[in-house]
XYZ file of N, CA and C in Angstrom:
549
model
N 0.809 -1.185 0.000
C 0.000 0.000 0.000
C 0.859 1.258 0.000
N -0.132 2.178 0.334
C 1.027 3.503 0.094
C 1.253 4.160 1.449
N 2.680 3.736 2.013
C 3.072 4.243 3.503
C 2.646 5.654 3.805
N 2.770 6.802 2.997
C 2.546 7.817 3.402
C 1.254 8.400 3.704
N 0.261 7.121 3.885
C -1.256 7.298 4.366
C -1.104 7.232 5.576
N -0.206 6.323 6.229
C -0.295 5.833 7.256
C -0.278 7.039 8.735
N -1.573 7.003 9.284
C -1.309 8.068 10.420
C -0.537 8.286 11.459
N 0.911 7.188 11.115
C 1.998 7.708 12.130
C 2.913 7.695 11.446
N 2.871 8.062 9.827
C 4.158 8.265 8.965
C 5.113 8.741 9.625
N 4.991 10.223 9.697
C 6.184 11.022 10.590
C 6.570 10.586 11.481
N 5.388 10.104 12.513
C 5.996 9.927 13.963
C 7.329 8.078 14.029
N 6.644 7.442 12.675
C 7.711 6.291 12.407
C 9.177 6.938 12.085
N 9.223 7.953 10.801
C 10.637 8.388 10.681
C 11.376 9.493 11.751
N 10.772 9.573 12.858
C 11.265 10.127 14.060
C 11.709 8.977 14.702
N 11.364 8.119 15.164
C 11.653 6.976 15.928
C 12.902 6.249 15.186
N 12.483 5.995 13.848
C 13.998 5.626 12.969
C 14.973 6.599 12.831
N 14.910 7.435 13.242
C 15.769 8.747 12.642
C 17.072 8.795 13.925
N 15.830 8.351 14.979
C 17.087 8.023 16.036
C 17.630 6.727 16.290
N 17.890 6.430 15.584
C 18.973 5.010 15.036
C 19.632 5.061 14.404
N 20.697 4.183 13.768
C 21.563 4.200 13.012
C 21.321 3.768 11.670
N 19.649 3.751 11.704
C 19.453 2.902 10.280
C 18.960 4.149 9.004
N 19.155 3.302 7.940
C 18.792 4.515 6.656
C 16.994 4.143 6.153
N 16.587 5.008 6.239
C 15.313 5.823 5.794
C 14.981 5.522 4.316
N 14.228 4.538 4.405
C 13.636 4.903 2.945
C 12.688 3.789 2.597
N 11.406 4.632 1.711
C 10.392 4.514 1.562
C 9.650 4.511 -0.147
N 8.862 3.817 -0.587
C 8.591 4.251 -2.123
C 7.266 4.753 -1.994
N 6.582 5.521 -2.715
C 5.271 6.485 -2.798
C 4.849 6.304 -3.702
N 3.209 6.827 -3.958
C 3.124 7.033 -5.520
C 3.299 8.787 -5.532
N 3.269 9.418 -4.472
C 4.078 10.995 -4.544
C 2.780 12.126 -4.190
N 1.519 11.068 -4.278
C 0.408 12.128 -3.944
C 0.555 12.542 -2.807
N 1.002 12.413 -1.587
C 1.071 13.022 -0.374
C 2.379 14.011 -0.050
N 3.396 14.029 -0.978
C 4.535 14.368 -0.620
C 4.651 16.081 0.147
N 3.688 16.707 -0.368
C 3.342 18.008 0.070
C 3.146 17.761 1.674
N 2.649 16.825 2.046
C 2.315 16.801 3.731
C 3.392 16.428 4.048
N 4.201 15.512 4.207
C 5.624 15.216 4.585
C 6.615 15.566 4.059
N 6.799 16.648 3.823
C 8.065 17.586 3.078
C 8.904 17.860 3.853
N 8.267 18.818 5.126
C 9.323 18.642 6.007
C 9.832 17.524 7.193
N 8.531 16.395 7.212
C 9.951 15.608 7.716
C 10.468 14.808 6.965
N 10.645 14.765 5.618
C 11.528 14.415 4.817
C 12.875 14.976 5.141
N 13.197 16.068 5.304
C 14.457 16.968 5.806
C 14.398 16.628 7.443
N 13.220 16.951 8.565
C 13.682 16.813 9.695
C 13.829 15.701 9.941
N 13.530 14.026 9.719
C 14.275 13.022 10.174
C 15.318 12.625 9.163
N 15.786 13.216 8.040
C 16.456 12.577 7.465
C 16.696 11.700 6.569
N 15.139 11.555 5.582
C 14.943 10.350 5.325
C 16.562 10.266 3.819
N 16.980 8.846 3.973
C 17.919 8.744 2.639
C 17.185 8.669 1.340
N 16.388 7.851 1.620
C 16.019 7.742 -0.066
C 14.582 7.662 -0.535
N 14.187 8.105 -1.190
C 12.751 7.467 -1.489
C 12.836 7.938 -2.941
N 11.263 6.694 -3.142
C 11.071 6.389 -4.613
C 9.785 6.536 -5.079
N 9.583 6.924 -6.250
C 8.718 7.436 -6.765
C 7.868 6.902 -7.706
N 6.566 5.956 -7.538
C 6.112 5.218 -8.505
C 5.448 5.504 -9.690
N 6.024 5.655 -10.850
C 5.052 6.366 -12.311
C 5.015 5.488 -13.117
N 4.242 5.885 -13.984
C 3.554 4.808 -14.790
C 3.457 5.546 -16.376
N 4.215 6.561 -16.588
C 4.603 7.165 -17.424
C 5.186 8.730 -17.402
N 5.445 9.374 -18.636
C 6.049 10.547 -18.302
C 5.452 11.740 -18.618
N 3.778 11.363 -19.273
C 3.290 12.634 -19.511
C 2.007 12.542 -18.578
N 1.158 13.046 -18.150
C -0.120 13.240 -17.248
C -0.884 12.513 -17.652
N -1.337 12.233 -19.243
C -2.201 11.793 -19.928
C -1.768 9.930 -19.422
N -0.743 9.565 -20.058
C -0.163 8.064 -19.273
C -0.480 7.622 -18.075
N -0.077 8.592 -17.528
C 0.148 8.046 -16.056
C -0.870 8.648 -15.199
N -1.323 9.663 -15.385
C -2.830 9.212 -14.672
C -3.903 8.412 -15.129
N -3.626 7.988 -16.398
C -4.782 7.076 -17.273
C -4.607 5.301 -16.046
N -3.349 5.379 -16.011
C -3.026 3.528 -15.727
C -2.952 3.987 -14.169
N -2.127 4.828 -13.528
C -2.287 5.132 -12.217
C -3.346 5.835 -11.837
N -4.679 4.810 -11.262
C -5.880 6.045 -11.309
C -5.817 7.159 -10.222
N -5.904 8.433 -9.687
C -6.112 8.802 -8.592
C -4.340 9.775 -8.577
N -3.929 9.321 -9.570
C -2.485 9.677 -9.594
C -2.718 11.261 -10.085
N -1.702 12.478 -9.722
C -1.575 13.770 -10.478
C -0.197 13.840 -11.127
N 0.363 13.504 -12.008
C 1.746 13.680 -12.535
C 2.044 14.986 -12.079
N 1.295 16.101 -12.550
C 2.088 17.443 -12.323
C 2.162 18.008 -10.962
N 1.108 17.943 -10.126
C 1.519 17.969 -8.817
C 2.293 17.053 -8.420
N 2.769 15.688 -8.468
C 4.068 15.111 -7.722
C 5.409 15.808 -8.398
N 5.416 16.249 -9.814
C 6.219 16.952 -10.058
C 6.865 18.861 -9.549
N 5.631 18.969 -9.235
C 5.651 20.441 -8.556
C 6.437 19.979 -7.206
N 5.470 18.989 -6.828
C 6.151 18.877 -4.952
C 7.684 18.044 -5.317
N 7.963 17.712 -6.272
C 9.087 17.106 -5.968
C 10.122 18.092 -6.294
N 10.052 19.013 -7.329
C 10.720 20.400 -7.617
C 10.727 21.114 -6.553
N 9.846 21.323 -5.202
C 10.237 22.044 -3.820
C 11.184 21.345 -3.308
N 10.454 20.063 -2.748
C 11.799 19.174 -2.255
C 13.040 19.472 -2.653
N 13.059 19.028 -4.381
C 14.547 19.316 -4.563
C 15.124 20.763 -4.273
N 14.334 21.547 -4.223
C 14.944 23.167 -4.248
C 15.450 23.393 -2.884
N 14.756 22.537 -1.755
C 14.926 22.612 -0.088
C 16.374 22.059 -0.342
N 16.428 20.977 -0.934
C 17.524 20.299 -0.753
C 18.703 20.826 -1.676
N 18.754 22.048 -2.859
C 20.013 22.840 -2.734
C 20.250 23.564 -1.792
N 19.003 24.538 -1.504
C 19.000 25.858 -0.762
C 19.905 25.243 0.460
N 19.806 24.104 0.531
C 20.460 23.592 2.227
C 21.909 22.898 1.921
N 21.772 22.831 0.497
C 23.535 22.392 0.415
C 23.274 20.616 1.058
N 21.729 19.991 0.612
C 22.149 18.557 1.178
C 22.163 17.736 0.307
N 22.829 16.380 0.360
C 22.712 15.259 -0.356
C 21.604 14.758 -0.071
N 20.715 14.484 0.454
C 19.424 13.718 0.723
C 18.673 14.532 0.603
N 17.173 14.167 -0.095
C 17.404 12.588 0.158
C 17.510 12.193 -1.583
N 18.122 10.818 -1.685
C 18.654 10.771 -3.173
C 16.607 10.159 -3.610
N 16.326 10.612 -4.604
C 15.019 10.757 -5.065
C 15.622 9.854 -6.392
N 14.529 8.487 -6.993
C 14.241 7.918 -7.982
C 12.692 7.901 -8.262
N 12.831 7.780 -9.567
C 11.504 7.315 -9.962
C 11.858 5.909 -10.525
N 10.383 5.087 -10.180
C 10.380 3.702 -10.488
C 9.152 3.678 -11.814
N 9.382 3.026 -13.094
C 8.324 2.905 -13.423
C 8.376 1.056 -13.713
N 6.574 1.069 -13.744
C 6.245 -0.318 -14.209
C 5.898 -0.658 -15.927
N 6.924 -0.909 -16.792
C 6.954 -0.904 -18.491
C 6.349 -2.150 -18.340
N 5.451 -1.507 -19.199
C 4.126 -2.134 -20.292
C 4.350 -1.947 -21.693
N 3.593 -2.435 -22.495
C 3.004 -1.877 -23.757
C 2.869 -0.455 -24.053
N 1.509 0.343 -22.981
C 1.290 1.233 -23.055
C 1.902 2.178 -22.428
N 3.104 2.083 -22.162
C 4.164 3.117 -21.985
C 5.663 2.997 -21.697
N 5.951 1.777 -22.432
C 7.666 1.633 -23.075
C 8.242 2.778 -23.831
N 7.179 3.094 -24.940
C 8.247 4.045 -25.173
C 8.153 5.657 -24.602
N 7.524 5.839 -23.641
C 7.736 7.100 -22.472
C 9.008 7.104 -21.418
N 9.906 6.271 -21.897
C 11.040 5.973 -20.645
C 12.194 6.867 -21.048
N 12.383 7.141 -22.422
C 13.687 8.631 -22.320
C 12.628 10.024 -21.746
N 11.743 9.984 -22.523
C 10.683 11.419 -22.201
C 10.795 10.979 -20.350
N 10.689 9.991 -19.482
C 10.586 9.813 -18.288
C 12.090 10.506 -17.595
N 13.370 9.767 -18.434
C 14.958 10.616 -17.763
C 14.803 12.077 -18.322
N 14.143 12.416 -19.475
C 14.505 13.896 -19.174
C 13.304 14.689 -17.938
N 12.230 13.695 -17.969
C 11.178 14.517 -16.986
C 12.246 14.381 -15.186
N 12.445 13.576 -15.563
C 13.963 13.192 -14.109
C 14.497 14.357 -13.916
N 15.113 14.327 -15.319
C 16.298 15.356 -14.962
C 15.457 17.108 -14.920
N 14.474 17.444 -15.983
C 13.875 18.489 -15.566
C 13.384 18.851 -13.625
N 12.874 17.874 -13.200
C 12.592 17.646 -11.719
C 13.461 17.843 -10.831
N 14.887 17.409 -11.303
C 15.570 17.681 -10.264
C 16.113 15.522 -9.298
N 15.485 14.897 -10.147
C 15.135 13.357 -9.989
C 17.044 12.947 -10.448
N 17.227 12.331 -9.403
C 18.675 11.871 -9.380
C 19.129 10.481 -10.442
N 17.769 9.401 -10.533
C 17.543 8.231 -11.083
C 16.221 7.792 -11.687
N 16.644 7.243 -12.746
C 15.503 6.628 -12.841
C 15.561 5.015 -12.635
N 14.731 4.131 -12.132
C 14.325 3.019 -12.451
C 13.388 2.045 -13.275
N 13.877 1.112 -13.765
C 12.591 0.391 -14.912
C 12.154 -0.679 -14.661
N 10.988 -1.759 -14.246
C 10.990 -3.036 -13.897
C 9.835 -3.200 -14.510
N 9.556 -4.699 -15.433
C 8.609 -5.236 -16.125
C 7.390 -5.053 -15.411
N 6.126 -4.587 -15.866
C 4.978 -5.632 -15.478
C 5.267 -6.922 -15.564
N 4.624 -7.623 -14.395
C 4.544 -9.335 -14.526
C 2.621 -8.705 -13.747
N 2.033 -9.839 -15.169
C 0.419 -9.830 -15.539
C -0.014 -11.064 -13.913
N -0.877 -11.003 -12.959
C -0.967 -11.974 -12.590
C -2.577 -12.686 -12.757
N -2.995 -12.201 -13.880
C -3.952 -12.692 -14.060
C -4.804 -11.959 -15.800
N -5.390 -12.569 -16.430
C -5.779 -12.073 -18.074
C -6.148 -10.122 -18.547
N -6.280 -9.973 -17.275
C -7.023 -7.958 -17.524
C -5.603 -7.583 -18.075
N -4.525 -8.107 -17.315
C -3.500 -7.364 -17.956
C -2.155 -7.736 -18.997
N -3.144 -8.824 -19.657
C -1.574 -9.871 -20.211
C -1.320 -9.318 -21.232
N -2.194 -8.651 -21.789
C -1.909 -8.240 -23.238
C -0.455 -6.837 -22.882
N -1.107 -6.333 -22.213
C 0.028 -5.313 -21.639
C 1.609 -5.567 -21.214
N 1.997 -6.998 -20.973
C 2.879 -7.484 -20.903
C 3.794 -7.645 -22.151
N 5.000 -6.742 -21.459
C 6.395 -7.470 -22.794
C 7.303 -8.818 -23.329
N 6.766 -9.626 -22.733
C 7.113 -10.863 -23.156
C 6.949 -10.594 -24.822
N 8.169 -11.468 -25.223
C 8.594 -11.498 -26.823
C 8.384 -10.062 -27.350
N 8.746 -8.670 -26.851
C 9.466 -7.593 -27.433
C 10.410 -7.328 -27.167
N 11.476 -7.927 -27.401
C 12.935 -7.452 -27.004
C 13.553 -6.258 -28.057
N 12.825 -6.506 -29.325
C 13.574 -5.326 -30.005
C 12.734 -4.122 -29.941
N 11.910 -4.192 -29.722
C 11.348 -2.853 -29.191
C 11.673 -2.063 -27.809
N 12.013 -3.175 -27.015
C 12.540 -3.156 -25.602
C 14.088 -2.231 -25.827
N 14.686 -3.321 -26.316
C 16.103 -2.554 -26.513
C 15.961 -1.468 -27.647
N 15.506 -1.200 -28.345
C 15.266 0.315 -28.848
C 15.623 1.590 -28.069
N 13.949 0.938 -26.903
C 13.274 2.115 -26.253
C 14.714 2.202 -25.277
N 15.310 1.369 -24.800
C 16.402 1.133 -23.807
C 17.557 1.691 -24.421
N 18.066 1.828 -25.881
C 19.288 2.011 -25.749
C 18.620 3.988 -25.979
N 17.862 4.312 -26.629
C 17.592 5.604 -26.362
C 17.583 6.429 -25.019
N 17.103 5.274 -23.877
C 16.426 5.958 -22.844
C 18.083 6.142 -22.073
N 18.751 5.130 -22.556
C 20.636 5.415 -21.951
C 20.945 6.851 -22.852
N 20.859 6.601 -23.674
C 21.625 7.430 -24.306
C 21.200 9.218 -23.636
N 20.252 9.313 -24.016
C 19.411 10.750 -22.898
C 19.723 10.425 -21.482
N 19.975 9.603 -21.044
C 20.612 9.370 -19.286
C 22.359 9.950 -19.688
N 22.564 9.222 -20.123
C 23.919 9.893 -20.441
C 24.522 11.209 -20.972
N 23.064 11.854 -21.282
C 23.604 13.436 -21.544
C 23.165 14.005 -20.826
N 22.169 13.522 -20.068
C 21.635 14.777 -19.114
C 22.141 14.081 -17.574
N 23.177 13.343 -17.111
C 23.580 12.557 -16.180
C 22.444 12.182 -15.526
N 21.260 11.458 -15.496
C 20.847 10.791 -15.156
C 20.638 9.403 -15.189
N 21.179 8.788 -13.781
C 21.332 7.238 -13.100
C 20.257 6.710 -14.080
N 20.252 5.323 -14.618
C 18.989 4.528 -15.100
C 19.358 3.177 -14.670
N 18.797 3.025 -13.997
C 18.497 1.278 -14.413
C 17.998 0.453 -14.606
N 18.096 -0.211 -15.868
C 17.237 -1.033 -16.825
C 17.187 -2.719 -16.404
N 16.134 -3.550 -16.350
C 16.204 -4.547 -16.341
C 16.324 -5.215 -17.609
N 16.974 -6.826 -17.146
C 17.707 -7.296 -18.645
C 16.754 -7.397 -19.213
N 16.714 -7.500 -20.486
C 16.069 -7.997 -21.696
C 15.518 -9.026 -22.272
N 14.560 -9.983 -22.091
C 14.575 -11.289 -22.236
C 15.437 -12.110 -22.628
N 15.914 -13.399 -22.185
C 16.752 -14.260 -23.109
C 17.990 -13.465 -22.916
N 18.535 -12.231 -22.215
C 19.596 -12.165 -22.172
C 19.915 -11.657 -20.486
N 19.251 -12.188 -19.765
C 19.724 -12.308 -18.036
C 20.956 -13.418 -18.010
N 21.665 -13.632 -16.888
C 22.504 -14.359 -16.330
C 22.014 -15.691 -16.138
N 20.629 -15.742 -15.948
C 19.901 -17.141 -16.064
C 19.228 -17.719 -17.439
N 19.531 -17.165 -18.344
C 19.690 -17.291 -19.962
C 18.092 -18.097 -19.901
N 18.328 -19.337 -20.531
C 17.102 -19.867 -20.516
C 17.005 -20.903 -19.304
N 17.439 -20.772 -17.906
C 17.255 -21.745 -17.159
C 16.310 -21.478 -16.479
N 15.654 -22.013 -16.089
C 14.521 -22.466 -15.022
C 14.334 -22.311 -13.858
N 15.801 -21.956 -13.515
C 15.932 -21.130 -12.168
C 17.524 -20.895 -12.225
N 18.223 -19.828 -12.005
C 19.312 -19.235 -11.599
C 19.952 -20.112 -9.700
N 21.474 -20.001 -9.956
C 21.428 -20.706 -8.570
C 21.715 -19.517 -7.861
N 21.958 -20.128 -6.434
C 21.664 -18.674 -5.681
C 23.389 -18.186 -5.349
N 23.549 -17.099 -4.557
C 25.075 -16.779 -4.341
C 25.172 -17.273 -2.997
């Protein structure tokens, strides 16, 4: 679910804040305006940002209830708190879930990164767990996959924004096995 509903959000990253442990949480970003500042007063390290594309029209279509441009507004304060203060934290990614209907929004997603002020982006498949959404699944597009992928590097690499891409079918470390062994 989405932690930052939870009515002792803050009062949890106060309690962690006095420990030695690191802070971090993923959102879909609609609340971020209410916990802004204790994002800065406990410290949080990292949090992540769940989208589902890079223009409003995308990603509020598949994320219902979602506002692209307000998580983008509040995440442009955040980041501005966090020059004005000269801090490294907290390091901010966005995560998206690639589908069909929005593979190829993932360079338009690193430059919406890098416009934001967004340190990383992240990419991880839909996996369908049931027929509403199979068609939406990338199984057997790898060349469309690596297209959209070597573009979405290439715009990470000029505008220095972190990406990281999951492998490509048929070309993970577990090739075609059935299960990978463990380390």
């Amino acid at each position: 679910g989405e932690p930052t509903m939870h009515p002792n959000f803050t009062e949890m990253l106060k309690i962690i804040d006095q420990h030695s442990a690191r802070k971090y949480f993923c959102t879909n970003g609609m609340r971020l305006d209410t916990i802004k500042d204790a994002i800065f007063d406990y410290h949080v390290d990292v949090f992540a940002v769940s989208l589902d594309g890079a223009n409003a029209e995308t990603n509020n279509r598949i994320r219902r209830g979602s506002d692209l441009n307000k998580i983008i507004s509040d995440l442009q304060d955040i980041e501005k708190i966090k020059h004005d203060r000269g801090l490294k934290y907290p390091w901010v990614n966005f995560v998206l879930c690639a589908m069909k209907s929005n593979l190829h929004e993932i360079p338009d997603l690193v430059r919406l990164a890098h416009k934001a002020g967004i340190d990383e982006v992240k990419v991880v498949y839909l996996t369908a767990f049931d027929n509403n959404l199979s068609d939406e699944v990338l199984w057997n597009c790898s060349d469309e996959v690596r297209k959209v992928f070597d573009e979405a590097t290439a715009v990470g690499g000029e505008l220095g924004i972190q990406l990281e891409l999951p492998y490509i079918q048929g070309e993970d470390v577990g090739r075609d096995k059935e299960h990978t062994g463990c380390f």
